Structure formats: structure tokens, C-alpha cells
mmCIF file of C-alpha atoms and ligand atoms in Angstrom:
data_model
loop_
_atom_site.group_PDB
_atom_site.id
_atom_site.type_symbol
_atom_site.label_atom_id
_atom_site.label_comp_id
_atom_site.label_asym_id
_atom_site.label_seq_id
_atom_site.Cartn_x
_atom_site.Cartn_y
_atom_site.Cartn_z
ATOM 1 C CA MET A 22 89.004 55.589 244.437
ATOM 2 C CA THR A 23 89.187 57.212 241.012
ATOM 3 C CA ARG A 24 92.134 59.467 240.389
ATOM 4 C CA PRO A 25 91.521 63.069 239.332
ATOM 5 C CA ARG A 26 91.629 63.461 235.573
ATOM 6 C CA VAL A 27 94.123 65.764 233.838
ATOM 7 C CA LEU A 28 94.180 66.937 230.234
ATOM 8 C CA SER A 29 96.632 69.202 228.474
ATOM 9 C CA GLY A 30 98.238 69.742 225.074
ATOM 10 C CA VAL A 31 100.821 71.620 223.030
ATOM 11 C CA GLN A 32 100.517 72.811 219.443
ATOM 12 C CA PRO A 33 102.844 71.194 216.922
ATOM 13 C CA THR A 34 103.868 74.544 215.481
ATOM 14 C CA GLY A 35 107.629 74.772 215.093
ATOM 15 C CA ALA A 36 110.065 73.703 217.730
ATOM 16 C CA LEU A 37 108.908 73.278 221.328
ATOM 17 C CA HIS A 38 110.898 75.551 223.596
ATOM 18 C CA LEU A 39 111.884 75.968 227.231
ATOM 19 C CA GLY A 40 108.602 77.774 227.992
ATOM 20 C CA ASN A 41 106.548 74.812 226.786
ATOM 21 C CA TRP A 42 108.646 72.445 228.828
ATOM 22 C CA LEU A 43 108.956 74.419 232.063
ATOM 23 C CA GLY A 44 105.466 75.925 231.948
ATOM 24 C CA ALA A 45 103.624 72.775 230.938
ATOM 25 C CA ILE A 46 105.177 69.406 230.031
ATOM 26 C CA ARG A 47 107.515 69.175 233.018
ATOM 27 C CA ASN A 48 104.523 69.475 235.345
ATOM 28 C CA TRP A 49 102.602 66.830 233.445
ATOM 29 C CA VAL A 50 105.330 64.298 234.210
ATOM 30 C CA ASP A 51 104.817 64.507 237.986
ATOM 31 C CA LEU A 52 101.037 64.400 237.647
ATOM 32 C CA GLN A 53 101.249 60.914 236.152
ATOM 33 C CA GLN A 54 101.910 59.512 239.649
ATOM 34 C CA ASP A 55 98.469 60.131 241.037
ATOM 35 C CA HIS A 56 96.269 61.448 238.217
ATOM 36 C CA ASP A 57 94.545 59.889 235.235
ATOM 37 C CA THR A 58 96.446 61.802 232.552
ATOM 38 C CA PHE A 59 95.517 62.611 228.939
ATOM 39 C CA PHE A 60 97.982 64.524 226.755
ATOM 40 C CA CYS A 61 97.208 65.464 223.184
ATOM 41 C CA VAL A 62 99.121 67.049 220.360
ATOM 42 C CA VAL A 63 96.713 69.814 219.342
ATOM 43 C CA ASP A 64 97.207 69.782 215.585
ATOM 44 C CA LEU A 65 93.783 71.334 214.853
ATOM 45 C CA HIS A 66 94.916 74.382 216.807
ATOM 46 C CA ALA A 67 98.108 74.516 214.733
ATOM 47 C CA ILE A 68 96.143 75.343 211.563
ATOM 48 C CA THR A 69 94.439 78.408 213.039
ATOM 49 C CA VAL A 70 97.385 80.387 211.654
ATOM 50 C CA PRO A 71 98.817 79.799 208.157
ATOM 51 C CA HIS A 72 100.655 76.448 208.172
ATOM 52 C CA ASP A 73 102.763 74.312 205.866
ATOM 53 C CA PRO A 74 100.942 71.053 204.985
ATOM 54 C CA ALA A 75 104.265 69.406 204.143
ATOM 55 C CA ARG A 76 105.355 69.834 207.775
ATOM 56 C CA LEU A 77 102.212 69.232 209.831
ATOM 57 C CA ALA A 78 102.409 65.425 210.147
ATOM 58 C CA GLU A 79 106.138 65.495 210.848
ATOM 59 C CA ASP A 80 105.779 68.239 213.471
ATOM 60 C CA THR A 81 102.955 66.256 215.077
ATOM 61 C CA LEU A 82 105.220 63.215 215.438
ATOM 62 C CA THR A 83 108.083 65.379 216.718
ATOM 63 C CA THR A 84 105.836 66.871 219.389
ATOM 64 C CA ALA A 85 104.528 63.458 220.457
ATOM 65 C CA ALA A 86 108.100 62.115 220.640
ATOM 66 C CA LEU A 87 109.107 65.115 222.757
ATOM 67 C CA TYR A 88 106.275 64.390 225.216
ATOM 68 C CA LEU A 89 107.684 60.900 225.693
ATOM 69 C CA ALA A 90 111.297 62.127 225.768
ATOM 70 C CA CYS A 91 110.379 64.595 228.538
ATOM 71 C CA GLY A 92 109.043 61.717 230.642
ATOM 72 C CA ILE A 93 105.439 61.137 229.618
ATOM 73 C CA ASP A 94 104.985 57.398 230.004
ATOM 74 C CA PRO A 95 102.438 55.837 227.620
ATOM 75 C CA ALA A 96 101.866 53.029 230.116
ATOM 76 C CA ARG A 97 100.474 55.627 232.529
ATOM 77 C CA SER A 98 99.179 58.374 230.249
ATOM 78 C CA THR A 99 96.971 58.477 227.197
ATOM 79 C CA VAL A 100 98.987 60.232 224.478
ATOM 80 C CA PHE A 101 97.096 61.073 221.301
ATOM 81 C CA VAL A 102 96.641 63.405 218.346
ATOM 82 C CA GLN A 103 93.663 65.768 218.613
ATOM 83 C CA SER A 104 92.580 65.582 214.941
ATOM 84 C CA GLN A 105 92.416 61.782 215.144
ATOM 85 C CA VAL A 106 89.566 61.945 217.659
ATOM 86 C CA PRO A 107 86.719 63.546 215.680
ATOM 87 C CA ALA A 108 84.708 64.290 218.828
ATOM 88 C CA HIS A 109 86.953 67.363 219.340
ATOM 89 C CA SER A 110 85.689 69.035 216.166
ATOM 90 C CA GLU A 111 82.090 68.042 216.793
ATOM 91 C CA LEU A 112 81.956 69.258 220.387
ATOM 92 C CA CYS A 113 83.658 72.464 219.242
ATOM 93 C CA TRP A 114 80.741 73.078 216.876
ATOM 94 C CA LEU A 115 78.136 72.417 219.553
ATOM 95 C CA LEU A 116 79.924 74.763 221.965
ATOM 96 C CA ASN A 117 80.297 77.398 219.240
ATOM 97 C CA CYS A 118 76.554 77.645 219.044
ATOM 98 C CA VAL A 119 76.174 78.458 222.741
ATOM 99 C CA THR A 120 79.222 80.713 223.170
ATOM 100 C CA PRO A 121 78.639 84.471 222.801
ATOM 101 C CA LEU A 122 80.818 86.018 220.121
ATOM 102 C CA ASN A 123 81.883 88.850 222.403
ATOM 103 C CA TRP A 124 83.437 86.352 224.854
ATOM 104 C CA LEU A 125 85.826 85.368 222.065
ATOM 105 C CA GLU A 126 86.515 88.898 220.865
ATOM 106 C CA ARG A 127 87.768 89.696 224.391
ATOM 107 C CA MET A 128 90.490 87.040 224.366
ATOM 108 C CA ILE A 129 93.922 88.629 224.741
ATOM 109 C CA GLN A 130 95.729 86.033 222.620
ATOM 110 C CA PHE A 131 93.252 86.507 219.782
ATOM 111 C CA LYS A 132 93.713 90.247 219.882
ATOM 112 C CA GLU A 133 97.505 89.923 219.888
ATOM 113 C CA LYS A 134 97.666 87.379 217.075
ATOM 114 C CA ALA A 135 94.952 89.088 215.016
ATOM 115 C CA VAL A 136 96.894 92.351 215.001
ATOM 116 C CA LYS A 137 99.877 90.539 213.475
ATOM 117 C CA GLN A 138 97.751 88.987 210.713
ATOM 118 C CA GLY A 139 95.655 91.945 209.666
ATOM 119 C CA ASP A 140 92.792 91.076 207.309
ATOM 120 C CA GLN A 141 94.071 87.503 206.816
ATOM 121 C CA VAL A 142 92.912 86.457 210.264
ATOM 122 C CA SER A 143 90.826 83.242 210.111
ATOM 123 C CA ALA A 144 87.557 82.437 211.843
ATOM 124 C CA GLY A 145 89.476 79.483 213.307
ATOM 125 C CA LEU A 146 91.787 81.827 215.200
ATOM 126 C CA LEU A 147 88.832 83.513 216.856
ATOM 127 C CA ASP A 148 87.373 80.100 217.624
ATOM 128 C CA TYR A 149 90.626 78.693 219.031
ATOM 129 C CA PRO A 150 89.507 78.899 222.691
ATOM 130 C CA VAL A 151 86.230 77.090 221.983
ATOM 131 C CA LEU A 152 88.159 74.185 220.451
ATOM 132 C CA MET A 153 90.398 74.262 223.513
ATOM 133 C CA ALA A 154 87.304 74.166 225.753
ATOM 134 C CA ALA A 155 86.083 71.143 223.777
ATOM 135 C CA ASP A 156 89.461 69.410 224.300
ATOM 136 C CA ILE A 157 89.211 69.851 228.046
ATOM 137 C CA LEU A 158 85.510 69.243 228.548
ATOM 138 C CA LEU A 159 85.421 66.036 226.478
ATOM 139 C CA TYR A 160 87.596 64.315 229.071
ATOM 140 C CA ASP A 161 85.766 65.523 232.197
ATOM 141 C CA ALA A 162 89.142 66.963 233.217
ATOM 142 C CA ASP A 163 89.442 67.993 236.863
ATOM 143 C CA ARG A 164 92.710 69.890 236.300
ATOM 144 C CA VAL A 165 94.422 71.492 233.356
ATOM 145 C CA PRO A 166 98.167 72.111 233.798
ATOM 146 C CA VAL A 167 99.275 75.024 231.593
ATOM 147 C CA GLY A 168 101.469 78.121 231.591
ATOM 148 C CA GLU A 169 100.156 81.484 232.767
ATOM 149 C CA ASP A 170 99.314 82.645 229.220
ATOM 150 C CA GLN A 171 96.455 80.108 229.028
ATOM 151 C CA LYS A 172 94.622 81.305 232.135
ATOM 152 C CA GLN A 173 92.039 83.336 230.250
ATOM 153 C CA HIS A 174 91.279 80.417 227.914
ATOM 154 C CA LEU A 175 90.703 78.152 230.902
ATOM 155 C CA GLU A 176 88.334 80.634 232.469
ATOM 156 C CA LEU A 177 86.418 80.663 229.207
ATOM 157 C CA ALA A 178 86.204 76.851 229.213
ATOM 158 C CA ARG A 179 84.810 76.992 232.753
ATOM 159 C CA ASP A 180 82.254 79.646 231.817
ATOM 160 C CA ILE A 181 81.108 77.723 228.743
ATOM 161 C CA ALA A 182 80.669 74.529 230.790
ATOM 162 C CA GLN A 183 78.935 76.178 233.712
ATOM 163 C CA GLN A 184 76.936 79.070 232.301
ATOM 164 C CA ARG A 185 76.235 78.058 228.726
ATOM 165 C CA VAL A 186 75.796 74.278 228.995
ATOM 166 C CA ASN A 187 75.093 73.095 232.554
ATOM 167 C CA ALA A 188 72.917 76.068 233.540
ATOM 168 C CA ARG A 189 70.813 75.833 230.379
ATOM 169 C CA PHE A 190 70.720 72.194 229.368
ATOM 170 C CA ALA A 191 71.261 69.992 232.436
ATOM 171 C CA PRO A 192 68.639 67.243 232.516
ATOM 172 C CA ARG A 193 66.837 66.574 235.833
ATOM 173 C CA GLY A 194 67.644 63.471 237.837
ATOM 174 C CA ALA A 195 65.038 61.256 239.536
ATOM 175 C CA ASP A 196 65.147 63.601 242.571
ATOM 176 C CA GLY A 197 64.444 66.635 240.381
ATOM 177 C CA GLU A 198 67.972 68.014 240.812
ATOM 178 C CA PRO A 199 69.891 69.057 237.672
ATOM 179 C CA LEU A 200 72.565 66.582 236.528
ATOM 180 C CA PRO A 201 75.551 68.559 235.198
ATOM 181 C CA VAL A 202 76.332 67.744 231.576
ATOM 182 C CA LEU A 203 79.969 68.849 231.724
ATOM 183 C CA LYS A 204 82.587 68.793 234.471
ATOM 184 C CA VAL A 205 83.890 72.288 235.306
ATOM 185 C CA PRO A 206 87.723 72.101 235.259
ATOM 186 C CA GLU A 207 90.235 73.848 237.511
ATOM 187 C CA PRO A 208 93.305 75.536 236.059
ATOM 188 C CA MET A 209 96.655 74.355 237.393
ATOM 189 C CA ILE A 210 99.374 76.948 236.955
ATOM 190 C CA LEU A 211 102.490 76.247 238.974
ATOM 191 C CA PRO A 212 104.394 79.439 239.822
ATOM 192 C CA GLU A 213 107.853 78.186 238.859
ATOM 193 C CA GLY A 214 108.277 78.232 235.061
ATOM 194 C CA ALA A 215 104.736 79.489 234.446
ATOM 195 C CA ARG A 216 106.043 82.441 232.471
ATOM 196 C CA VAL A 217 109.383 81.976 230.746
ATOM 197 C CA MET A 218 110.342 85.192 229.000
ATOM 198 C CA SER A 219 112.089 85.833 225.684
ATOM 199 C CA LEU A 220 115.893 85.896 225.625
ATOM 200 C CA SER A 221 115.793 89.078 223.580
ATOM 201 C CA ASP A 222 113.239 90.944 225.718
ATOM 202 C CA GLY A 223 112.579 90.111 229.352
ATOM 203 C CA THR A 224 109.138 91.721 229.184
ATOM 204 C CA SER A 225 107.619 89.493 226.493
ATOM 205 C CA LYS A 226 107.072 85.756 226.796
ATOM 206 C CA MET A 227 109.187 83.170 225.028
ATOM 207 C CA SER A 228 107.112 82.184 222.023
ATOM 208 C CA LYS A 229 107.227 79.852 219.012
ATOM 209 C CA SER A 230 105.887 82.603 216.795
ATOM 210 C CA ASP A 231 108.634 85.168 217.507
ATOM 211 C CA PRO A 232 110.446 85.609 214.171
ATOM 212 C CA ASN A 233 113.745 85.954 216.054
ATOM 213 C CA GLU A 234 115.042 82.378 216.665
ATOM 214 C CA GLY A 235 117.517 83.801 219.156
ATOM 215 C CA SER A 236 114.643 84.754 221.462
ATOM 216 C CA ARG A 237 114.001 81.143 222.481
ATOM 217 C CA ILE A 238 115.834 77.925 223.278
ATOM 218 C CA ALA A 239 114.256 74.987 221.499
ATOM 219 C CA LEU A 240 114.301 71.648 223.286
ATOM 220 C CA LEU A 241 116.210 70.152 220.354
ATOM 221 C CA ASP A 242 118.792 72.923 219.948
ATOM 222 C CA PRO A 243 122.341 71.482 219.907
ATOM 223 C CA PRO A 244 124.678 72.543 222.772
ATOM 224 C CA GLU A 245 126.686 75.053 220.707
ATOM 225 C CA LEU A 246 123.512 76.801 219.597
ATOM 226 C CA ILE A 247 122.192 76.961 223.173
ATOM 227 C CA SER A 248 125.462 78.552 224.320
ATOM 228 C CA ARG A 249 125.413 81.027 221.441
ATOM 229 C CA LYS A 250 121.798 82.080 222.125
ATOM 230 C CA ILE A 251 122.506 82.576 225.821
ATOM 231 C CA LYS A 252 125.680 84.514 225.044
ATOM 232 C CA ARG A 253 123.646 86.884 222.884
ATOM 233 C CA ALA A 254 120.710 87.114 225.306
ATOM 234 C CA ARG A 255 119.808 90.645 226.314
ATOM 235 C CA THR A 256 121.344 91.893 229.561
ATOM 236 C CA ASP A 257 121.573 95.171 231.483
ATOM 237 C CA PRO A 258 124.553 97.160 232.695
ATOM 238 C CA THR A 259 124.091 96.278 236.394
ATOM 239 C CA MET A 260 126.466 93.915 238.185
ATOM 240 C CA GLY A 261 124.976 90.953 240.082
ATOM 241 C CA LEU A 262 121.820 88.944 239.319
ATOM 242 C CA GLU A 263 118.622 89.350 241.328
ATOM 243 C CA PHE A 264 114.965 88.354 241.395
ATOM 244 C CA GLY A 265 111.990 90.647 241.455
ATOM 245 C CA ASN A 266 113.486 93.972 240.374
ATOM 246 C CA PRO A 267 110.963 95.417 237.893
ATOM 247 C CA GLU A 268 113.744 97.505 236.318
ATOM 248 C CA ARG A 269 115.653 94.293 235.494
ATOM 249 C CA PRO A 270 113.296 91.810 233.785
ATOM 250 C CA GLU A 271 116.182 90.021 232.018
ATOM 251 C CA ALA A 272 117.992 89.359 235.293
ATOM 252 C CA ASP A 273 114.806 87.964 236.822
ATOM 253 C CA ASN A 274 114.105 85.722 233.841
ATOM 254 C CA LEU A 275 117.604 84.329 233.333
ATOM 255 C CA LEU A 276 118.185 83.783 237.040
ATOM 256 C CA GLY A 277 114.827 82.007 237.213
ATOM 257 C CA LEU A 278 115.840 79.771 234.324
ATOM 258 C CA TYR A 279 119.122 79.008 236.032
ATOM 259 C CA ALA A 280 117.283 78.082 239.255
ATOM 260 C CA VAL A 281 115.025 75.562 237.499
ATOM 261 C CA LEU A 282 117.471 74.183 234.964
ATOM 262 C CA SER A 283 120.255 73.632 237.487
ATOM 263 C CA GLY A 284 117.738 72.115 239.900
ATOM 264 C CA ARG A 285 119.203 74.226 242.718
ATOM 265 C CA GLY A 286 116.178 76.367 243.465
ATOM 266 C CA ARG A 287 115.711 80.122 243.742
ATOM 267 C CA ALA A 288 117.231 80.815 247.155
ATOM 268 C CA ALA A 289 120.516 79.024 246.353
ATOM 269 C CA VAL A 290 121.036 80.692 242.965
ATOM 270 C CA ALA A 291 120.030 84.117 244.285
ATOM 271 C CA SER A 292 122.876 84.017 246.798
ATOM 272 C CA GLU A 293 125.337 82.331 244.394
ATOM 273 C CA CYS A 294 124.798 85.012 241.707
ATOM 274 C CA ALA A 295 124.143 88.115 243.840
ATOM 275 C CA GLU A 296 127.581 89.573 243.087
ATOM 276 C CA MET A 297 128.233 87.821 239.806
ATOM 277 C CA GLY A 298 128.763 89.684 236.523
ATOM 278 C CA TRP A 299 126.900 88.653 233.361
ATOM 279 C CA GLY A 300 130.138 87.385 231.802
ATOM 280 C CA ARG A 301 130.529 84.741 234.499
ATOM 281 C CA PHE A 302 126.831 83.993 234.797
ATOM 282 C CA LYS A 303 126.017 83.234 231.165
ATOM 283 C CA PRO A 304 128.324 80.204 230.737
ATOM 284 C CA LEU A 305 126.867 78.749 233.958
ATOM 285 C CA LEU A 306 123.351 79.158 232.641
ATOM 286 C CA ALA A 307 124.343 77.707 229.262
ATOM 287 C CA GLU A 308 125.855 74.661 230.926
ATOM 288 C CA ALA A 309 122.761 74.143 233.086
ATOM 289 C CA ALA A 310 120.525 74.348 230.001
ATOM 290 C CA VAL A 311 122.673 71.952 227.972
ATOM 291 C CA GLU A 312 122.812 69.438 230.824
ATOM 292 C CA ALA A 313 119.066 69.650 231.512
ATOM 293 C CA LEU A 314 118.229 69.088 227.847
ATOM 294 C CA ARG A 315 120.847 66.407 227.132
ATOM 295 C CA PRO A 316 118.819 63.395 228.387
ATOM 296 C CA ILE A 317 115.659 64.673 226.652
ATOM 297 C CA GLN A 318 117.494 65.025 223.336
ATOM 298 C CA GLN A 319 119.040 61.571 223.694
ATOM 299 C CA ARG A 320 115.671 59.919 224.383
ATOM 300 C CA TYR A 321 114.070 61.927 221.587
ATOM 301 C CA HIS A 322 116.567 60.628 219.011
ATOM 302 C CA ASP A 323 116.047 57.034 220.212
ATOM 303 C CA LEU A 324 112.268 57.424 219.907
ATOM 304 C CA ARG A 325 112.467 58.885 216.407
ATOM 305 C CA ALA A 326 114.657 55.954 215.351
ATOM 306 C CA ASP A 327 111.664 53.640 215.896
ATOM 307 C CA PRO A 328 108.678 55.248 214.115
ATOM 308 C CA ILE A 329 106.560 52.099 214.318
ATOM 309 C CA ALA A 330 106.687 52.098 218.112
ATOM 310 C CA LEU A 331 105.794 55.799 218.233
ATOM 311 C CA GLU A 332 102.838 55.344 215.897
ATOM 312 C CA ALA A 333 101.655 52.392 218.006
ATOM 313 C CA VAL A 334 101.631 54.630 221.097
ATOM 314 C CA LEU A 335 99.485 57.171 219.239
ATOM 315 C CA ALA A 336 97.125 54.522 217.848
ATOM 316 C CA GLU A 337 96.521 53.104 221.297
ATOM 317 C CA GLY A 338 96.140 56.596 222.749
ATOM 318 C CA ARG A 339 93.598 57.478 220.076
ATOM 319 C CA GLU A 340 91.476 54.467 220.955
ATOM 320 C CA ARG A 341 91.528 55.164 224.674
ATOM 321 C CA ALA A 342 90.855 58.878 224.158
ATOM 322 C CA ALA A 343 88.015 58.291 221.688
ATOM 323 C CA ALA A 344 86.199 55.986 224.125
ATOM 324 C CA VAL A 345 86.094 58.735 226.778
ATOM 325 C CA ALA A 346 85.445 61.587 224.335
ATOM 326 C CA ASP A 347 82.609 59.837 222.489
ATOM 327 C CA ALA A 348 80.742 59.176 225.748
ATOM 328 C CA THR A 349 80.897 62.874 226.712
ATOM 329 C CA LEU A 350 79.886 63.984 223.242
ATOM 330 C CA GLN A 351 76.863 61.698 223.440
ATOM 331 C CA ARG A 352 75.875 63.297 226.754
ATOM 332 C CA VAL A 353 76.039 66.757 225.188
ATOM 333 C CA ARG A 354 74.125 65.687 222.066
ATOM 334 C CA ASP A 355 71.396 64.224 224.275
ATOM 335 C CA ALA A 356 71.240 67.313 226.494
ATOM 336 C CA LEU A 357 70.934 69.573 223.446
ATOM 337 C CA GLY A 358 68.074 67.439 222.151
ATOM 338 C CA PHE A 359 69.457 65.894 218.960
ATOM 339 C CA LEU A 360 67.659 62.981 217.332
ATOM 340 C CA PRO A 361 69.400 59.839 218.639
ATOM 341 C CA VAL A 362 71.335 57.754 216.125
ATOM 342 C CA LYS A 363 69.568 54.415 215.652
ATOM 343 C CA PRO A 364 71.275 51.323 214.248
ATOM 344 C CA VAL A 365 69.977 50.160 210.846
ATOM 345 C CA SER A 366 67.272 47.566 211.583
ATOM 346 C CA ALA A 367 66.589 44.442 209.503
ATOM 347 C CA LYS A 368 63.266 45.975 208.366
ATOM 348 C CA THR A 369 64.650 49.175 206.896
ATOM 349 C CA ARG A 370 67.552 47.435 205.111
HETATM 350 P P1 LIG B 25 100.972 76.268 223.082
HETATM 351 O O1 LIG B 25 101.501 75.228 222.164
HETATM 352 O O2 LIG B 25 101.068 77.691 222.693
HETATM 353 O O3 LIG B 25 101.656 76.148 224.511
HETATM 354 C C1 LIG B 25 101.734 74.898 225.156
HETATM 355 C C2 LIG B 25 101.946 75.054 226.651
HETATM 356 O O4 LIG B 25 103.151 75.783 226.907
HETATM 357 C C3 LIG B 25 102.869 76.873 227.774
HETATM 358 N N1 LIG B 25 103.764 77.982 227.418
HETATM 359 C C4 LIG B 25 104.530 78.639 228.288
HETATM 360 N N2 LIG B 25 104.714 78.486 229.603
HETATM 361 C C5 LIG B 25 105.596 79.313 230.216
HETATM 362 N N3 LIG B 25 106.295 80.269 229.552
HETATM 363 C C6 LIG B 25 106.138 80.466 228.227
HETATM 364 N N4 LIG B 25 106.852 81.382 227.591
HETATM 365 C C7 LIG B 25 105.223 79.623 227.535
HETATM 366 N N5 LIG B 25 104.838 79.521 226.231
HETATM 367 C C8 LIG B 25 103.940 78.517 226.180
HETATM 368 C C9 LIG B 25 101.408 77.214 227.507
HETATM 369 O O5 LIG B 25 100.854 77.904 228.587
HETATM 370 C C10 LIG B 25 100.808 75.849 227.315
HETATM 371 O O6 LIG B 25 100.509 75.252 228.562
HETATM 372 N N6 LIG B 25 96.216 76.695 223.745
HETATM 373 C C11 LIG B 25 97.243 75.802 224.254
HETATM 374 C C12 LIG B 25 97.152 74.435 223.676
HETATM 375 C C13 LIG B 25 95.907 73.694 224.013
HETATM 376 C C14 LIG B 25 95.548 73.209 225.293
HETATM 377 C C15 LIG B 25 94.298 72.536 225.112
HETATM 378 C C16 LIG B 25 96.139 73.278 226.539
HETATM 379 C C17 LIG B 25 94.919 73.343 223.155
HETATM 380 N N7 LIG B 25 93.950 72.622 223.805
HETATM 381 C C18 LIG B 25 93.650 71.932 226.183
HETATM 382 C C19 LIG B 25 95.481 72.681 227.612
HETATM 383 C C20 LIG B 25 94.253 72.014 227.429
HETATM 384 C C21 LIG B 25 98.595 76.446 224.031
HETATM 385 O O7 LIG B 25 98.895 77.443 224.551
HETATM 386 O O8 LIG B 25 99.471 75.838 223.275
#
């Protein structure tokens, strides 16, 4: 029996943080058991906002090494760099031409990021979700494990596959029934960790693009820095930590982080911290974060000490990914009616 296929990715923009880990990568690790898993570093997405060319390659390697350090096993998963599989860019173009512009203008993340950039906003930023749809659809992914913030982009990928490609271009099989060109993927958003909030504002999500470094804990932050950031994290004047009080978003977020990072679960920490003051709680949370990240940081440094091995993982991943992606791209090219590529014959040479 074939295992369900999974695809996901993280952008190599700046340091990966607890939200990326708890909302996405941590869930990928478990999926390796019984899914056919593809994980890419989405470097083409990273240039949709102004980027530093001197850092892109290095950040790409850092992100790939963090995947492995978090428990992605290259013997079980295909780990690759998006820009190294050209089918991503080509399918993106084909999908661009069937995707209504107003579907993209509705995207919440575009609207939020575009506001910050004013008249410098690139066409690539608007097109970001179409490239993401191409990433997913190229691999016939059944499931896409992401954080809550990506839900709208996944719905778009489903709509493009179903309404704009399959419904319009599916060829007919021998029995006259349409043969879907693209697999329609399901989102996979696990409730725990799906929305990790900023340390400086419990109502906005932890994000790489927040100019305040203190708002997030990066996976590679040293222990002292983690403790300092948690010490300065925003609190409220109420005694005792609790979940689910809309007046206390910081308490909900930090208690939730403590539950996951300590591995003790929500019920246990809710009763442990119900009467606890912030002054006692914060060092506990800091220790849980440091201990949870320690093995990841150790493995990360070992992996970065052997760049040849890391590049070999990515080269092998690229080959495996390209074989799957090229076959899907061919299906779409055929469905859209492009002139087939013919090999050069002896006559025409
Ligand atoms: P990126 O790099 O912004 O985020 C990577 C993953 O981390 C999750 N995430 C969070 N989860 C919980 N709390 C947070 N504060 C938080 N911040 C980020 C995101 O939901 C995401 O799962 N567009 C994607 C990258 C991408 C992709 C794809 C994902 C490109 N192509 C194909 C899946 C499939 C993104 O958000 O990257």
C-alpha cells in the first residue's frame, strides 16, 4: 500500500523560531513514520520581500540543517531546496495564468505585508501563494502540515487545483470520465502549537519579520538569551496562570508554551501554575525552553561542522524531488495543450 504523501516547507528568512518548530517542523517529524514525506527550504519565497544576497545561501543551509537537527531523517524524508528544482517556478507560471487576480488580492498575509512595504511591494509577494500552491501540487501531496496562519493559502491551493485546473483541463479517460490532473491536498493543522504568539504581545503571532528580536525565541538562541527574553516577556498584573481567558492572551500563550516545551501537557501545567505568580513561572518556562532546545542546538552544530554531508543530503533530495515534480509538471503541460518536447532526431541534426 502506498503511504500518503506529505509536503511542507519553511522560508530561510532569518532565524527559525519556536512558532516554526511547534507549528510545523515538530509535526513533520512524527509524520515520517507512516507518510511519504517531502520537506523543502522555500528559498524562492524568501525573495518575495527585500533580501540580502550575501545571506541567502547560508540561511538556506542553516534552515536545512535545522530540519535535520529537529529530527527530519534524510533516510526517510526527501529534504531539498525549492529553487534547485526548476519545476516549482514553471508550474507557478502555469498556475498564475489560471488564477484570478482577485483571489490573490484577498489573501490576508499579502494585505498585512503589503501595508508594511508601501509602494515597494513586489509582484512576487502577491504571487507568493501561487508559488506555494505549485510546491504542494507538484508532489501530489495528500496532506500539508502547517501552522494556522497558512490555512488561507492552503485553501487557495485546493481551489486552484480543483476549480481552475481539474474542472477545466482534465482529460477524459477511456470510460469518458475526467482524469484529475492535480491531487487536491488536505491541510493538516494540529491544535497544539498551531499559533504561537509573540512574547511582546499575546495577540499577534510570533514572526520572523517582527523588528523586535525580543518578541521571539529563535531555535539557535543561547540559554542566557532565552532566559533574558522570557524574563522581559509581556505579562499582566493578575496572579496565577490560566488558559482561555480572552483578557489574558499572554498567560494563555506562555502557559501553552510551557505545556508543550516541558512535555507535561495542558492539564498538568494548568493545575501546577493556577496559583503561581509570574516571578516563579518565568524561570520554569525558561528552563523548559532551554532544555527542549538543547539537543536540537547540539545536533545543529554537529551538522554544520560537516558541510559536505549536508550538501550531499540536499543533492540527493533534489534528485528525488525533481523526479516526482517533473512528472507532475509534464501532466499539467499536456493538459494545458503545450507542444510536446521531442528529442533531436538524427535527421534534423
Ligand atoms: P514560514 O517560513 O513563514 O513558516 C513556516 C511554518 O511555520 C509556521 N508558523 C507558525 N506556527 C505557529 N505559530 C507561529 N507563530 C508560526 N509562525 C510560522 C507556518 O504556519 C508554517 O507552517 N508559506 C509558508 C512556506 C511554504 C509552504 C509551502 C508551506 C512555502 N511553500 C508549501 C507548506 C507547503 C510559510 O508560512 O513559511
